[in-house]
Coordinates of C-alpha atoms in Angstrom, one line a residue:
M233 CA 92.4 120.8 103.5
K234 CA 93.3 117.0 103.0
L235 CA 93.2 116.3 99.4
V236 CA 93.0 112.6 98.1
R237 CA 92.7 110.3 95.1
Y238 CA 90.5 107.4 95.4
G239 CA 89.7 104.2 93.1
N240 CA 91.4 101.5 91.2
P241 CA 94.9 102.1 90.1
G242 CA 94.8 104.4 86.9
K243 CA 91.1 105.3 87.5
E244 CA 91.4 107.3 90.8
K245 CA 89.0 110.2 91.2
P246 CA 89.7 113.5 93.2
G247 CA 88.3 113.9 96.6
L248 CA 88.9 115.5 100.0
I249 CA 88.5 114.5 103.5
D250 CA 85.9 116.7 105.3
A251 CA 85.9 118.0 109.0
D252 CA 84.2 114.7 110.1
G253 CA 86.9 112.6 108.5
K254 CA 84.5 111.6 105.9
L255 CA 85.5 111.1 102.2
R256 CA 83.9 113.6 99.7
D257 CA 84.0 113.5 95.9
L258 CA 85.6 116.3 93.7
S259 CA 85.2 115.0 90.4
A260 CA 82.5 117.4 89.5
V261 CA 84.5 120.3 90.6
I262 CA 88.1 119.5 89.2
P263 CA 89.1 116.7 86.8
D264 CA 92.0 115.4 89.0
I265 CA 94.7 116.5 91.8
G266 CA 97.8 117.4 89.8
P267 CA 100.1 120.2 88.8
G268 CA 97.0 122.4 87.6
Q269 CA 95.4 122.1 90.9
L270 CA 98.2 122.9 93.4
G271 CA 98.7 126.6 92.8
D272 CA 97.4 129.1 95.4
A273 CA 94.6 130.4 93.4
A274 CA 93.3 126.8 92.6
L275 CA 93.7 125.8 96.1
A276 CA 91.7 129.0 97.3
K277 CA 88.8 128.1 95.3
L278 CA 88.5 124.6 96.7
R279 CA 88.7 126.0 100.4
K280 CA 85.6 128.0 99.4
L281 CA 83.6 125.0 98.6
K282 CA 80.8 123.9 101.2
T283 CA 82.0 120.5 101.6
D284 CA 78.9 119.3 103.2
K285 CA 77.3 119.6 99.7
L286 CA 79.8 117.5 98.0
P287 CA 78.8 113.8 97.2
L288 CA 79.7 111.6 100.0
V289 CA 81.6 108.6 99.1
R290 CA 80.5 105.3 100.7
G291 CA 82.7 102.5 101.6
S292 CA 86.3 102.3 102.0
P293 CA 87.7 102.7 98.7
R294 CA 91.4 102.2 97.8
L295 CA 93.6 105.4 98.1
G296 CA 95.9 106.3 95.4
S297 CA 98.8 108.8 95.6
P298 CA 97.3 112.0 96.5
L299 CA 98.6 113.7 93.3
T300 CA 99.1 112.7 89.8
G301 CA 101.4 113.9 87.1
T302 CA 104.4 114.4 89.2
P303 CA 107.2 115.8 87.1
K304 CA 110.2 115.1 89.4
F305 CA 110.5 112.9 92.6
I306 CA 113.6 114.3 94.5
A307 CA 114.9 113.0 97.5
I308 CA 117.3 114.3 100.4
G309 CA 119.7 111.7 102.1
L310 CA 121.3 111.8 105.6
N311 CA 119.1 114.7 106.7
Y312 CA 119.0 113.6 110.3
A313 CA 122.2 113.5 112.4
D314 CA 121.3 110.5 114.2
H315 CA 120.5 108.7 111.0
A316 CA 123.8 109.6 109.5
A317 CA 125.5 108.2 112.6
E318 CA 123.9 104.8 112.4
A319 CA 124.7 104.7 108.7
G320 CA 128.3 105.4 109.7
L321 CA 128.5 108.3 107.4
P322 CA 129.4 112.2 108.2
I323 CA 126.8 114.6 108.7
P324 CA 126.7 116.5 105.2
A325 CA 127.6 120.1 105.0
E326 CA 125.3 120.6 102.1
P327 CA 122.0 118.5 101.3
V328 CA 122.6 115.3 99.6
V329 CA 120.3 115.3 96.6
F330 CA 119.3 112.3 94.6
M331 CA 116.3 111.2 92.4
K332 CA 113.3 108.4 92.8
A333 CA 111.8 107.5 89.7
T334 CA 108.1 108.8 89.4
S335 CA 107.3 105.4 88.3
C336 CA 107.7 104.1 91.9
I337 CA 104.9 106.3 93.2
Q338 CA 102.0 104.3 94.4
G339 CA 99.0 104.5 97.1
P340 CA 99.9 104.7 100.7
N341 CA 98.4 101.2 101.3
D342 CA 99.4 99.2 98.2
A343 CA 101.7 96.4 98.6
V344 CA 105.4 96.9 98.5
M345 CA 107.0 94.4 96.0
L346 CA 110.7 93.1 96.5
P347 CA 112.7 93.9 93.6
K348 CA 114.1 90.8 91.5
G349 CA 117.4 89.6 93.3
S350 CA 116.7 91.8 96.4
V351 CA 118.4 91.0 99.5
K352 CA 118.5 94.4 101.2
T353 CA 115.0 96.2 100.9
D354 CA 114.6 98.7 103.7
W355 CA 112.2 101.1 105.1
E356 CA 112.3 105.0 105.6
V357 CA 109.4 107.2 107.1
E358 CA 109.6 110.7 105.6
L359 CA 108.1 114.0 105.4
G360 CA 107.1 114.7 101.8
V361 CA 106.9 118.4 100.1
V362 CA 104.7 119.0 97.2
I363 CA 105.6 122.1 95.2
G364 CA 102.6 124.3 94.0
T365 CA 104.2 126.9 92.2
Q366 CA 107.3 127.1 90.2
A367 CA 110.6 127.8 92.2
R368 CA 113.9 128.7 90.7
H369 CA 116.5 130.3 92.7
V370 CA 114.0 131.1 95.6
S371 CA 115.3 132.5 98.9
Q372 CA 115.0 130.4 102.0
K373 CA 112.7 133.3 103.4
D374 CA 110.3 132.8 100.3
A375 CA 110.8 129.1 100.0
L376 CA 107.6 127.7 101.7
N377 CA 105.5 130.1 99.6
H378 CA 106.0 127.8 96.7
V379 CA 104.8 124.7 98.7
A380 CA 101.4 123.4 98.1
G381 CA 101.3 121.0 101.1
Y382 CA 102.8 118.0 102.7
C383 CA 102.2 114.3 102.8
T384 CA 103.8 111.0 104.4
I385 CA 106.2 109.0 102.2
N386 CA 107.8 105.5 102.8
D387 CA 111.1 106.0 100.9
V388 CA 111.7 102.2 100.3
S389 CA 115.3 101.6 99.4
E390 CA 117.2 98.4 98.3
R391 CA 120.6 98.9 100.1
E392 CA 122.7 96.7 98.0
F393 CA 121.5 98.5 94.9
Q394 CA 121.9 101.6 96.6
I395 CA 125.4 101.2 98.0
E396 CA 127.0 98.3 96.6
R397 CA 126.2 98.4 92.8
G398 CA 128.3 101.4 91.8
G399 CA 127.6 104.1 94.0
T400 CA 124.5 105.5 92.3
W401 CA 121.9 106.0 95.0
D402 CA 119.1 106.0 92.5
K403 CA 119.2 102.5 91.6
G404 CA 118.2 101.4 94.9
K405 CA 115.6 104.1 95.4
G406 CA 113.4 103.9 92.3
C407 CA 112.2 100.4 92.1
D408 CA 108.6 99.8 91.3
T409 CA 106.3 100.3 94.4
F410 CA 109.0 102.2 96.3
G411 CA 107.3 105.5 96.6
P412 CA 104.0 105.1 98.6
L413 CA 102.6 108.7 99.0
G414 CA 99.9 109.7 101.1
P415 CA 97.2 108.9 102.2
W416 CA 96.3 112.6 101.7
L417 CA 97.8 115.9 100.7
V418 CA 97.6 118.4 103.5
T419 CA 97.8 122.0 102.3
R420 CA 100.4 124.1 103.7
D421 CA 97.9 126.2 105.8
E422 CA 97.2 123.3 107.9
V423 CA 100.8 122.8 108.7
P424 CA 102.3 126.0 110.1
N425 CA 105.4 124.5 111.2
P426 CA 106.7 121.6 109.1
Q427 CA 109.6 121.5 111.4
K428 CA 107.7 120.0 114.5
L429 CA 106.1 117.0 113.1
G430 CA 106.3 113.7 115.1
M431 CA 106.8 110.4 113.1
W432 CA 107.2 106.8 113.4
L433 CA 107.2 103.4 111.6
D434 CA 106.6 100.0 112.6
V435 CA 107.5 96.4 111.0
N436 CA 105.1 93.6 112.0
G437 CA 104.1 95.5 115.1
K438 CA 107.4 96.4 116.5
R439 CA 108.5 100.2 116.5
M440 CA 111.4 100.8 114.5
Q441 CA 111.5 104.5 113.9
T442 CA 110.4 107.3 116.2
G443 CA 111.5 110.9 115.1
N444 CA 110.5 114.4 114.8
T445 CA 111.2 116.8 111.9
K446 CA 112.5 119.2 114.4
T447 CA 116.0 117.1 114.2
M448 CA 116.5 117.8 110.7
I449 CA 119.8 119.0 109.7
F450 CA 118.5 121.2 106.8
S451 CA 114.8 122.5 107.3
V452 CA 112.1 122.2 104.4
A453 CA 112.6 126.0 103.7
K454 CA 116.4 125.4 103.3
I455 CA 115.8 122.3 101.1
V456 CA 113.4 123.9 98.7
S457 CA 115.7 126.9 98.4
Y458 CA 118.9 124.8 97.9
V459 CA 117.3 122.6 95.4
S460 CA 116.0 125.4 93.5
Q461 CA 119.5 126.5 92.7
F462 CA 120.2 123.6 90.7
M463 CA 117.0 122.7 89.0
T464 CA 113.5 124.5 88.4
L465 CA 111.0 123.0 90.8
E466 CA 107.5 122.6 89.1
P467 CA 104.1 122.4 90.4
G468 CA 103.5 118.8 91.3
D469 CA 107.3 118.0 92.0
V470 CA 107.8 116.1 95.3
I471 CA 110.9 116.3 97.8
T472 CA 111.2 113.6 100.2
T473 CA 113.1 115.1 103.1
G474 CA 114.9 112.2 104.8
T475 CA 114.3 109.8 107.7
P476 CA 115.1 109.6 111.3
P477 CA 117.2 106.7 112.9
G478 CA 115.8 103.3 113.1
V479 CA 116.2 101.9 109.6
G480 CA 117.3 98.3 109.0
L481 CA 120.5 99.0 107.6
G482 CA 121.4 100.6 111.1
M483 CA 120.4 97.7 113.1
K484 CA 123.0 95.3 114.7
P485 CA 122.9 92.9 112.7
P486 CA 121.2 94.6 109.8
L487 CA 117.5 93.8 109.4
F488 CA 115.6 93.8 106.1
L489 CA 112.4 93.2 104.8
K490 CA 110.7 89.8 103.5
K491 CA 107.9 88.4 102.0
G492 CA 104.9 88.6 104.4
D493 CA 106.2 91.5 106.5
Q494 CA 103.8 94.3 107.2
M495 CA 104.9 97.9 107.6
A496 CA 102.9 100.7 109.4
L497 CA 103.9 104.5 109.3
G498 CA 102.8 107.8 109.9
I499 CA 103.4 111.6 110.6
E500 CA 101.6 113.9 112.8
G501 CA 98.5 115.5 111.1
L502 CA 99.5 113.8 107.7
G503 CA 97.9 110.5 108.0
E504 CA 99.2 106.9 108.1
Q505 CA 100.2 104.2 105.6
R506 CA 100.0 100.4 105.9
Q507 CA 101.9 98.1 103.3
L508 CA 102.2 94.5 103.0
V509 CA 105.7 93.1 101.4
V510 CA 105.2 91.0 98.5
P511 CA 107.6 88.9 96.3
F512 CA 108.7 90.1 92.8
K513 CA 106.2 89.7 90.1
R514 CA 106.7 90.9 86.5

């Protein structure tokens, strides 16, 4: 299934994309798409619905983040060897774990706002993993059974805040609008192999990133298992799993986002995003 949330910010309704690519309303079936709707039993009930009987949503409404109520937004850094090389950093021996603020989560096509004082805002297309059932000290073999599904994420990053302001990555990762998710959440039954997904990102129509999840240093199963050793993963938690090469920081000379730039990105089977870069506004 492809689950979505649509409507104005703060007033989104749950929906799904049917086999013909049409948006259907789920608001008479479930209150929203959040932690309570992501477990195996809840998803199984949704799969049994006759989608052609659900109300058709007319027009092209705004899409919000495909889930709400995310408890934790966890990120993995330097998870592609060629990206670590372009950043001038060694390949990590263990996953690099940091956090993005949940307040940065937004819809896939909402504008990305440059933070106040930003001079090095950058792009990163990444595979997002959404947890469906609680995971605590799970094995790598069992890890994917705790995943509800996958989504496209732009891990927008302010590199000066991240690297030059005391060494705490979180400061450059959680600014408002820095977590576009979606357009939809694709349930894990439709993604039999998360380590075989093509991904790309353009800035102003120029291809910047081309990659594939097969080149991850640490697989999705390894990441879920590893993170669950240090914190309990709860339904609705999102893990963004690293980016392939081609970020602005790695350009020679470096290239960063400015007002008016347009990003477009996507992952095979998980949909595409588009964002306009806008200046800081309170």
